[in-house]
Tab-separated table of C-alpha atoms in Angstrom:
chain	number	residue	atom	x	y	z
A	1	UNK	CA	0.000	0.000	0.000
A	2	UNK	CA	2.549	2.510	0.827
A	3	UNK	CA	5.023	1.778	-2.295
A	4	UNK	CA	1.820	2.176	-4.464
A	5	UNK	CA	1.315	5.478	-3.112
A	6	UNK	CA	5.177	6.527	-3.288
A	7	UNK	CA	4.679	5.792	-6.845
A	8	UNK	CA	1.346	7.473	-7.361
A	9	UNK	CA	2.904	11.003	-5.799
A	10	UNK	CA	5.985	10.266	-7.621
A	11	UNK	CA	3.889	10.174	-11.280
A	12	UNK	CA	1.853	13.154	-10.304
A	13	UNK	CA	4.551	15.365	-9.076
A	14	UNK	CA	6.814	14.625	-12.521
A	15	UNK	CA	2.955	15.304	-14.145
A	16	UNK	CA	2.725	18.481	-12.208
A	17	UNK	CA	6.634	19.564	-12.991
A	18	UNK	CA	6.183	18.909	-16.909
A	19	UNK	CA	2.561	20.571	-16.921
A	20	UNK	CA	4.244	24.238	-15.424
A	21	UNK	CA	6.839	24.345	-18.309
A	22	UNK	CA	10.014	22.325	-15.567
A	23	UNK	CA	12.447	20.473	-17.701
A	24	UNK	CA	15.716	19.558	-16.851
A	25	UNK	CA	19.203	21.683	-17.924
A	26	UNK	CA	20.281	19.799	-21.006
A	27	UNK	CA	17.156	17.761	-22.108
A	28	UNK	CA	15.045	20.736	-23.866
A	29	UNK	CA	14.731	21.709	-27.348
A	30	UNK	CA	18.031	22.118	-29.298
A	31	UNK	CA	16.214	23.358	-32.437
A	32	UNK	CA	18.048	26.199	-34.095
A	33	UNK	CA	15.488	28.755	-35.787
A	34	UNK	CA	18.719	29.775	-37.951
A	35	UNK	CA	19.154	26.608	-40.915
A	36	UNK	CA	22.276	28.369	-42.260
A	37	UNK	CA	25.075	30.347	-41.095
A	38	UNK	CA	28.859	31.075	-42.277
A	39	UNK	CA	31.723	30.872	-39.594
A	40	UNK	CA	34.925	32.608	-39.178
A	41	UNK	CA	37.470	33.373	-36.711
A	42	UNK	CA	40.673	34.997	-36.774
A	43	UNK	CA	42.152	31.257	-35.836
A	44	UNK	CA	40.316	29.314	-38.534
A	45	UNK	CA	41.998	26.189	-37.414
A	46	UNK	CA	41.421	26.631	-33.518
A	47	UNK	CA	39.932	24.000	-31.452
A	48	UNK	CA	37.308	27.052	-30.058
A	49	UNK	CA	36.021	27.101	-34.120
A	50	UNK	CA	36.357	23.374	-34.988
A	51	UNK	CA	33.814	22.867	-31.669
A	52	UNK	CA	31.697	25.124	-32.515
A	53	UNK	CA	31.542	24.308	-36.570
A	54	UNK	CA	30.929	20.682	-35.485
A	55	UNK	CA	28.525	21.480	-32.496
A	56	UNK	CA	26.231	23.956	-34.825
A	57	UNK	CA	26.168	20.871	-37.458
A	58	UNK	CA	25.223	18.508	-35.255
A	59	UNK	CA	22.676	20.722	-34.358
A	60	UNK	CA	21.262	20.805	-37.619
A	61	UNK	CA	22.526	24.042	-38.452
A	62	UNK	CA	24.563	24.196	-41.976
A	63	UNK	CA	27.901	26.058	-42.146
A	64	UNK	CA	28.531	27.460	-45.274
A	65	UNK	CA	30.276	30.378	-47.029
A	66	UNK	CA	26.918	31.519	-48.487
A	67	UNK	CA	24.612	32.152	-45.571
A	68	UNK	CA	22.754	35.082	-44.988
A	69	UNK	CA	24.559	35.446	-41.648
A	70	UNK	CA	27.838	35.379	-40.298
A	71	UNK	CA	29.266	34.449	-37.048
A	72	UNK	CA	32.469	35.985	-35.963
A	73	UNK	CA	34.330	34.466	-33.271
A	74	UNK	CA	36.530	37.566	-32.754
A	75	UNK	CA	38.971	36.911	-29.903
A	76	UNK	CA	39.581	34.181	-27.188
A	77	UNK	CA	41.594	34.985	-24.248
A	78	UNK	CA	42.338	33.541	-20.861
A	79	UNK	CA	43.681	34.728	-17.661
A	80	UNK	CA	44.950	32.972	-14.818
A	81	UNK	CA	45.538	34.109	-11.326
A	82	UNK	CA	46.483	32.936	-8.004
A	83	UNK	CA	43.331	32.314	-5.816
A	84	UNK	CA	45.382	30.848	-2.331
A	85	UNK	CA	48.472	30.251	-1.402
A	86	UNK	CA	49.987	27.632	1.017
A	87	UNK	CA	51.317	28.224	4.295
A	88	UNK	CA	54.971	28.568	2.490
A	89	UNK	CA	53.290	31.422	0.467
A	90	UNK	CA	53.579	29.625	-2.380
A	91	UNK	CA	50.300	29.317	-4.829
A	92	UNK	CA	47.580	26.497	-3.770
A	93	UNK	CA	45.072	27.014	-5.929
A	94	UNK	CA	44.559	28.967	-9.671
A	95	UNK	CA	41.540	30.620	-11.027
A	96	UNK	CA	41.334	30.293	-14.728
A	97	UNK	CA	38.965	32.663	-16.996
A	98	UNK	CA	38.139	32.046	-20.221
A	99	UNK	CA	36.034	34.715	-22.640
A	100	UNK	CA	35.069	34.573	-26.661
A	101	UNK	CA	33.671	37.952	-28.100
A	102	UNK	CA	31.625	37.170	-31.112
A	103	UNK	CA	29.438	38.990	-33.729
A	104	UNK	CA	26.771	38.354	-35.710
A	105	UNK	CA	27.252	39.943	-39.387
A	106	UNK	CA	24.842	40.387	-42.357
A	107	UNK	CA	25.999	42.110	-45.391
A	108	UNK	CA	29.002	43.318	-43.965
A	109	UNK	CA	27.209	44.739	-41.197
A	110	UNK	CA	27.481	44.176	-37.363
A	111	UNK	CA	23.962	43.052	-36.254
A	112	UNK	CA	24.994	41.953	-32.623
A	113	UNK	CA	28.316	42.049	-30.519
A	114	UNK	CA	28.686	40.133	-27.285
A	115	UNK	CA	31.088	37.518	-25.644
A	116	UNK	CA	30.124	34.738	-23.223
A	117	UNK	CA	32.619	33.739	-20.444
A	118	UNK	CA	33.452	30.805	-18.188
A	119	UNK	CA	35.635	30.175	-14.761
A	120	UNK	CA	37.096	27.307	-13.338
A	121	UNK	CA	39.710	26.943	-9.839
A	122	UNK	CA	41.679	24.185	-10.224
A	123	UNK	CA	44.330	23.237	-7.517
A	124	UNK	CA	48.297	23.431	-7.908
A	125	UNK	CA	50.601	20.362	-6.492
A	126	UNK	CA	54.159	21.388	-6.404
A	127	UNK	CA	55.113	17.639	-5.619
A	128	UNK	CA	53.618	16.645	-8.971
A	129	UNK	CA	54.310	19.133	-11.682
A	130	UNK	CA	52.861	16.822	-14.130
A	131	UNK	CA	49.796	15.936	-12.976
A	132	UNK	CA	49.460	19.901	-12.382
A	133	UNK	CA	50.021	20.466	-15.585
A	134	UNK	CA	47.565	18.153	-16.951
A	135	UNK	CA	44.790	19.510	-14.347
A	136	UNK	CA	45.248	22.626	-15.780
A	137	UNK	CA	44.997	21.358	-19.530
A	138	UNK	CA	41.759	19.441	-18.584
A	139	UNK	CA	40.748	22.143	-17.124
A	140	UNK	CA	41.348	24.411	-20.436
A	141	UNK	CA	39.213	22.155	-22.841
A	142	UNK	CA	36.644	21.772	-20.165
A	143	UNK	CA	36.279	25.506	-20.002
A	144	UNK	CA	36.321	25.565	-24.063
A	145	UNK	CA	33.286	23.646	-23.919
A	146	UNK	CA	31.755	25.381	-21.746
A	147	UNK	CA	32.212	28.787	-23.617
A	148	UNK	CA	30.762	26.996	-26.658
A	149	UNK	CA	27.877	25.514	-25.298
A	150	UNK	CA	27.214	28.879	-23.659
A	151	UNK	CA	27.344	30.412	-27.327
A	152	UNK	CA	25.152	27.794	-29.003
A	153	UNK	CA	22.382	28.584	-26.377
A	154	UNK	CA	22.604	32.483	-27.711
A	155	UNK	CA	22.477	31.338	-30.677
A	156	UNK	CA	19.557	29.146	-30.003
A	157	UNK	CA	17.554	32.669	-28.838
A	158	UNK	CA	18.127	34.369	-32.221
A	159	UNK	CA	15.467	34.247	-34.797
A	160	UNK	CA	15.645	34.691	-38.418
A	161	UNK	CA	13.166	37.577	-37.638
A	162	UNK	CA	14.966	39.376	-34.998
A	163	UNK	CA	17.948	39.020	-37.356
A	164	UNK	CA	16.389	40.920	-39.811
A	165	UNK	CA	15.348	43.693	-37.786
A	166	UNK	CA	18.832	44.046	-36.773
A	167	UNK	CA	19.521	43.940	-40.095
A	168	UNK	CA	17.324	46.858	-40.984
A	169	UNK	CA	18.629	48.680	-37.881
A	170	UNK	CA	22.593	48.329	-38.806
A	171	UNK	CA	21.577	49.581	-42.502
A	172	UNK	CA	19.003	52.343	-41.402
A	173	UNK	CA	22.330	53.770	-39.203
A	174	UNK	CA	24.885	52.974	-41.992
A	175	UNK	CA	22.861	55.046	-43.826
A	176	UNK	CA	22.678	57.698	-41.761
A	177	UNK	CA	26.320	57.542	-40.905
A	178	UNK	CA	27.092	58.147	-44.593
A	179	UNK	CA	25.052	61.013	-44.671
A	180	UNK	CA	26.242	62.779	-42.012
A	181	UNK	CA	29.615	62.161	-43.588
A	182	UNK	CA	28.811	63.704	-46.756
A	183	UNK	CA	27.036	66.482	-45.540
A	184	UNK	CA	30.248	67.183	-43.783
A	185	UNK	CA	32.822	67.131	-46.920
A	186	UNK	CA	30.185	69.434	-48.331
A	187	UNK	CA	30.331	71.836	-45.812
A	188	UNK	CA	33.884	71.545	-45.151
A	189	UNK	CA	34.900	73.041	-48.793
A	190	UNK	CA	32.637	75.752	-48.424
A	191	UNK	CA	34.706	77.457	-44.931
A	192	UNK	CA	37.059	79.582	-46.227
A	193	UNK	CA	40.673	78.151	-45.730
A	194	UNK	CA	42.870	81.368	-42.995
């Protein structure tokens, strides 16, 4: 009697948690509304862009030179500091940062600039160098991973739609920008030189 009603509560709490919308980190949708996109990065042959060229495909998303839109992955960097030290004042533990700054271009126009960023403490042995070493490098690609999964789930957000807006935004200000610009090599003739 009381397993039956363990399970009962069990089925109509998960019932209850699905109904309102719950779903666990990981398991939702991975549908991209974007179908095509081109990718570049000023390290073409970088793990960051191979991971994220392979991740997008295997989400269904097709990389191509031709695509409407571009992503931009325009600078990786990492910094490392000292987070504690030992009782010989020597370093016991290292906080590692990692960032990627990305854009999102459409004819050859900046729609969206951001950058999504990761940390990780991982702890330094002085009796094994090594195994340091390879903490820290497992520690690296873990944080890589990371930083892409972090962009695909931007990327996720974006909709051919909002895209386009942006679009018409970044054009609408070009535009203006290249007014104003002319306006001013008219006017600049026309002041007499001293």
């Amino acid at each position: 009697m009381k397993s039956s009603l363990t399970g009962l509560l069990l089925v109509l709490l998960t019932t209850l948690l699905a109904a309102c919308g719950f779903q666990l980190r990981g398991t939702g949708s991975d549908a991209f509304a974007l179908r095509e996109l081109d990718l570049k990065a000023r390290n073409a042959y970088g793990d960051t862009v191979k991971d994220v060229r392979r991740a997008l495909e295997n989400s269904g998303v097709r990389v191509h030179g031709g695509a409407p839109y571009q992503l931009v992955l325009v600078g990786e960097g990492q910094k490392q500091r000292t987070a504690s030290y030992t009782s010989a004042a020597r370093s016991a533990e290292y906080e590692m940062t990692a960032n990627l700054a990305y854009e999102i271009r459409g004819n050859q126009l900046t729609l969206l600039r951001d950058q999504v960023a990761t940390q990780k403490v991982y702890v330094h042995d002085s009796n094994n160098l090594a195994g340091t070493d390879q903490e820290a490098e497992r520690v690296r690609t873990e944080m890589r991973r990371e930083l892409v999964q972090q962009l695909l789930l931007r990327l996720q957000q974006l909709s051919p739609a909002q895209l386009a807006e942006l679009q018409e935004t970044a054009q609408a200000k070009a535009e203006a920008e290249a007014k104003a610009a002319a306006a001013a090599r008219q006017a600049a003739p026309a002041t007499p030189a001293r």
